[in-house]
Short mmCIF file of C-alpha atoms in Angstrom, two decimals:
data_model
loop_
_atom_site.label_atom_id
_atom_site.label_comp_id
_atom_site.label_asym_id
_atom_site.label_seq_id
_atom_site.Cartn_x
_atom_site.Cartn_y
_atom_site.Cartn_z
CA UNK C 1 36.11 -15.83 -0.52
CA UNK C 2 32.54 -15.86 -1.14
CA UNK C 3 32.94 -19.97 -1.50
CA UNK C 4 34.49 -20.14 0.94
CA UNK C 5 32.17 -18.33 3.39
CA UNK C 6 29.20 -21.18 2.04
CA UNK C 7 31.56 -24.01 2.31
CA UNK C 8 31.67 -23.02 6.23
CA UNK C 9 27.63 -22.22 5.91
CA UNK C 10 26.96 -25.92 4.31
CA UNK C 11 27.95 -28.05 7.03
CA UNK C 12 25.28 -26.73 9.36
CA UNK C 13 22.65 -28.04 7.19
CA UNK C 14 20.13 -25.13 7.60
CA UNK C 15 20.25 -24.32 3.87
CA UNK C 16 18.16 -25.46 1.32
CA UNK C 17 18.38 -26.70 -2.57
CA UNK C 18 16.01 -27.41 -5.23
CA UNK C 19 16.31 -29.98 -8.38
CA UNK C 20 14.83 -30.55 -11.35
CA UNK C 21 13.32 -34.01 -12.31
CA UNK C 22 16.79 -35.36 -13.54
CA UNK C 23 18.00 -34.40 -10.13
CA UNK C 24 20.21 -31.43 -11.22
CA UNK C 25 20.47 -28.44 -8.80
CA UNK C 26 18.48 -25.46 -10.07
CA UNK C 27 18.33 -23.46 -6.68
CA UNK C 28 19.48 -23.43 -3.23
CA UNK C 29 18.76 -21.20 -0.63
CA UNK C 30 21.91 -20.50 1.46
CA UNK C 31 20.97 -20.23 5.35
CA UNK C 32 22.55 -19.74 8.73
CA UNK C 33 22.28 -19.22 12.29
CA UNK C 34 23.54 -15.49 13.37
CA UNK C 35 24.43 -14.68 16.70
CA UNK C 36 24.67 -11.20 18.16
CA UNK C 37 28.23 -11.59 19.14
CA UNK C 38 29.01 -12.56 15.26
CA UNK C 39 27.51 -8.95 14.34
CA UNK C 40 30.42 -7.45 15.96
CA UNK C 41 33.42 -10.11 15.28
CA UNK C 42 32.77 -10.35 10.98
CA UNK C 43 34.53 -7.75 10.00
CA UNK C 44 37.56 -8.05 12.18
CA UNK C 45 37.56 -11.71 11.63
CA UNK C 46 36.47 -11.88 8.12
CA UNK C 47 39.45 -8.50 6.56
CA UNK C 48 41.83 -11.04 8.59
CA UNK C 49 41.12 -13.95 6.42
CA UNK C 50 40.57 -12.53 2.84
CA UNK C 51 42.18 -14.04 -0.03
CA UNK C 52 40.78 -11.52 -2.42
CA UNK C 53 41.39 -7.72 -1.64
CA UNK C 54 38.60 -6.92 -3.77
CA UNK C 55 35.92 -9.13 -1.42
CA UNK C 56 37.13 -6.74 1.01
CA UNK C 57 34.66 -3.65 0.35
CA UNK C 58 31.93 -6.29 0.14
CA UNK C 59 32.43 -7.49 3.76
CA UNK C 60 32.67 -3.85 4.88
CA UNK C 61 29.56 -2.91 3.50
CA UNK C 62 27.45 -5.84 5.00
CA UNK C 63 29.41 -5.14 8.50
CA UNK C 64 27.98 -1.45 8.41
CA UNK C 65 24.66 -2.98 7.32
CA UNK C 66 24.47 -5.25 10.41
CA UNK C 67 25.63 -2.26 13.14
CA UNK C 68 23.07 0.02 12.00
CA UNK C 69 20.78 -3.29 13.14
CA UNK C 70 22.04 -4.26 15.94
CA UNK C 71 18.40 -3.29 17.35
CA UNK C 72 16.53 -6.31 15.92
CA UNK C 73 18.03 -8.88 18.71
CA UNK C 74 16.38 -6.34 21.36
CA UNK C 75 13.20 -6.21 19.31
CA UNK C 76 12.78 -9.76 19.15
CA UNK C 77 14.54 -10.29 22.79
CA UNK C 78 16.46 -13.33 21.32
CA UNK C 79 20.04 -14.08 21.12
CA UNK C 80 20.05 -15.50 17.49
CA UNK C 81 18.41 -15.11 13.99
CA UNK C 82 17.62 -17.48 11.04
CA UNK C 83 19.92 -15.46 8.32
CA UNK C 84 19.08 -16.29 4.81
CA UNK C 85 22.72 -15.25 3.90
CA UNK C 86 22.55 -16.25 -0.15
CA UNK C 87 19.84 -17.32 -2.90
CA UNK C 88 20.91 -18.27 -6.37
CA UNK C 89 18.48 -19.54 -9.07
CA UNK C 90 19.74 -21.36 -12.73
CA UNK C 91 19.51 -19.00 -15.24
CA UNK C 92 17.28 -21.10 -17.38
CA UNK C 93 14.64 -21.52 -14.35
CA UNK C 94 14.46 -18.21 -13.47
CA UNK C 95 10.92 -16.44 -13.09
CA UNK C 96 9.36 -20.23 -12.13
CA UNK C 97 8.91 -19.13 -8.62
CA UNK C 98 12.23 -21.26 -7.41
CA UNK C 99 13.65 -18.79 -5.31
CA UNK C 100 10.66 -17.40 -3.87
CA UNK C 101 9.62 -21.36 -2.99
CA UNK C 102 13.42 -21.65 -1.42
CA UNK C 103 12.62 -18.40 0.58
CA UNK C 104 9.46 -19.73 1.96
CA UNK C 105 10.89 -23.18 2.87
CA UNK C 106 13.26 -21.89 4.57
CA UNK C 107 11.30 -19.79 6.43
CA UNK C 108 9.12 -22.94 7.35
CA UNK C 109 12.49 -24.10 8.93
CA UNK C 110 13.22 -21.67 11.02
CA UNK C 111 9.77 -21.90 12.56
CA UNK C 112 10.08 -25.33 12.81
CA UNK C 113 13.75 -24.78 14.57
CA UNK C 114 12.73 -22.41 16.80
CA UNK C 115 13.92 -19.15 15.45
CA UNK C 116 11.81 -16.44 16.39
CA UNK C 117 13.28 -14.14 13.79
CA UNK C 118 14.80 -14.37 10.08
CA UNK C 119 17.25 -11.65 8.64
CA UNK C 120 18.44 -11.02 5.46
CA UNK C 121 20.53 -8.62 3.51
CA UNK C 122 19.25 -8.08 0.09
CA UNK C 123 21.92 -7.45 -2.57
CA UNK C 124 19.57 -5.91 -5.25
CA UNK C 125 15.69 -5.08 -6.66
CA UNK C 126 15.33 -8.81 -7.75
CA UNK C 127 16.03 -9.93 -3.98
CA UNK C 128 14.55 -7.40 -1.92
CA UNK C 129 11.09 -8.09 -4.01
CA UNK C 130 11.40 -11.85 -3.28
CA UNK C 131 11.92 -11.33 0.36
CA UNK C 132 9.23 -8.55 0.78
CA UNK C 133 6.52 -11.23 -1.20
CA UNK C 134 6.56 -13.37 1.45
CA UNK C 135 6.34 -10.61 4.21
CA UNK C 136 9.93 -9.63 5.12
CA UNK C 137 10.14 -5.60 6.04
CA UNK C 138 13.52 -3.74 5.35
CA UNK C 139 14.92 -1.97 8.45
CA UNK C 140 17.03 0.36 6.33
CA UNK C 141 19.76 -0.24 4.20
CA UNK C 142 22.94 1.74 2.23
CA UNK C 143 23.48 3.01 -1.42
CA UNK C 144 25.89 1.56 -2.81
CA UNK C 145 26.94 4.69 -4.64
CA UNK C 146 27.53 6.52 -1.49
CA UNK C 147 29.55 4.12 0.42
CA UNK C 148 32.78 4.46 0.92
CA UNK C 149 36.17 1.78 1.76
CA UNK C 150 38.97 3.01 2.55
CA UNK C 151 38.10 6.37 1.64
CA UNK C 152 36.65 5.80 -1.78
CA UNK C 153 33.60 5.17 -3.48
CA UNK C 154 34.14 1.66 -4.49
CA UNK C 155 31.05 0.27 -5.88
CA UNK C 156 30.51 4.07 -7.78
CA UNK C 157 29.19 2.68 -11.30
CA UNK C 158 27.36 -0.07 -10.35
CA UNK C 159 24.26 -2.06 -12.45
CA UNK C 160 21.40 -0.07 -12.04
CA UNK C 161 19.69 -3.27 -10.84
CA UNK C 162 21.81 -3.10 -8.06
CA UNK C 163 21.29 0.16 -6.41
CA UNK C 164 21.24 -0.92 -2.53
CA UNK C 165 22.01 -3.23 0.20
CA UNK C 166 19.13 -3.47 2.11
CA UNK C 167 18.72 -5.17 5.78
CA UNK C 168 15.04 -7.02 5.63
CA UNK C 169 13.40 -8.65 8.97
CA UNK C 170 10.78 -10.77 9.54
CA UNK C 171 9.46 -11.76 13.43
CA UNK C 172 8.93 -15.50 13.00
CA UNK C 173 5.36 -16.86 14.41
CA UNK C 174 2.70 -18.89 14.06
CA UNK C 175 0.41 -16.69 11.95
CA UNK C 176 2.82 -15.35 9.13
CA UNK C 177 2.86 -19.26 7.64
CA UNK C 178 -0.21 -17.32 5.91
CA UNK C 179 1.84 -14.95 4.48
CA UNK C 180 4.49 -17.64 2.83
CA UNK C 181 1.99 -20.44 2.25
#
């Protein structure tokens, strides 16, 4: 399900990869544009088309994440956010900096796009420390030992490296480039 959801991300060509001098992918940044009416319509839309039951808790948990930030789009007064929905690193480059370059570049896109804001939710302590180094701010976020689908604690037991899902903001102008540069 999760391919799926970047094989309908891909085609907008907002996301961003990196290679290594033989031209092999060793990064990519996936990114999106997300609307205030898609806050509401995910999870209805998104339980509907599941192949995988067990994706389903996942989608529930982000949904929850994005209603408790509805707010942002009246902060910012704007309609539509840069979303850096997923960032994924080879395992044998990791710690070079890739994904925190890939964070920053695509932050230099939205700018350059327009966006006057860039969201993110932050699956774990590895992520939410690459997106606050280059100045994103979490709004809040959920546990995922307390959070409960369909009445039960599904993610109970989790990787300690993975202790919450956190929603991270940044306003987009001129003068954070010095924060990502």
């Amino acid at each position: 399900d999760a391919d799926r959801m970047v094989q309908q991300i891909l085609p907008r060509h907002l996301s961003l990869f990196a290679y290594d001098s033989n031209g092999e992918v060793i990064g990519v940044c996936v990114n999106n544009a997300y609307f205030r009416s898609e806050f509401v319509q995910d999870l209805e839309n998104g339980l509907e088309q599941v192949v995988d039951p067990s994706y389903k808790p996942m989608l529930a948990i982000h949904h929850e994440l994005r209603m408790r930030n509805m707010h942002i789009y009246d902060e910012l007064k704007t309609e539509k956010f840069f979303s850096i929905r997923m960032v994924g690193v080879d395992p044998r480059t990791r710690g070079m900096g890739v994904a925190t370059d890939l964070i920053r570049r695509s932050i230099l896109l939205a700018g350059c796009l327009g966006f006057s804001g860039i969201k993110t939710e932050a699956t774990g302590r590895f992520s939410q420390k690459a997106f606050a180094t280059i100045g994103m701010l979490q709004t809040n976020s959920i546990k995922y030992s307390e959070f409960e689908f369909e009445g039960k604690k599904v993610f109970e037991g989790m990787d300690p490296k993975h202790t919450e899902l956190a929603f991270m903001k940044k306003k987009f102008f001129q003068s954070c480039l010095k924060h990502i540069m």
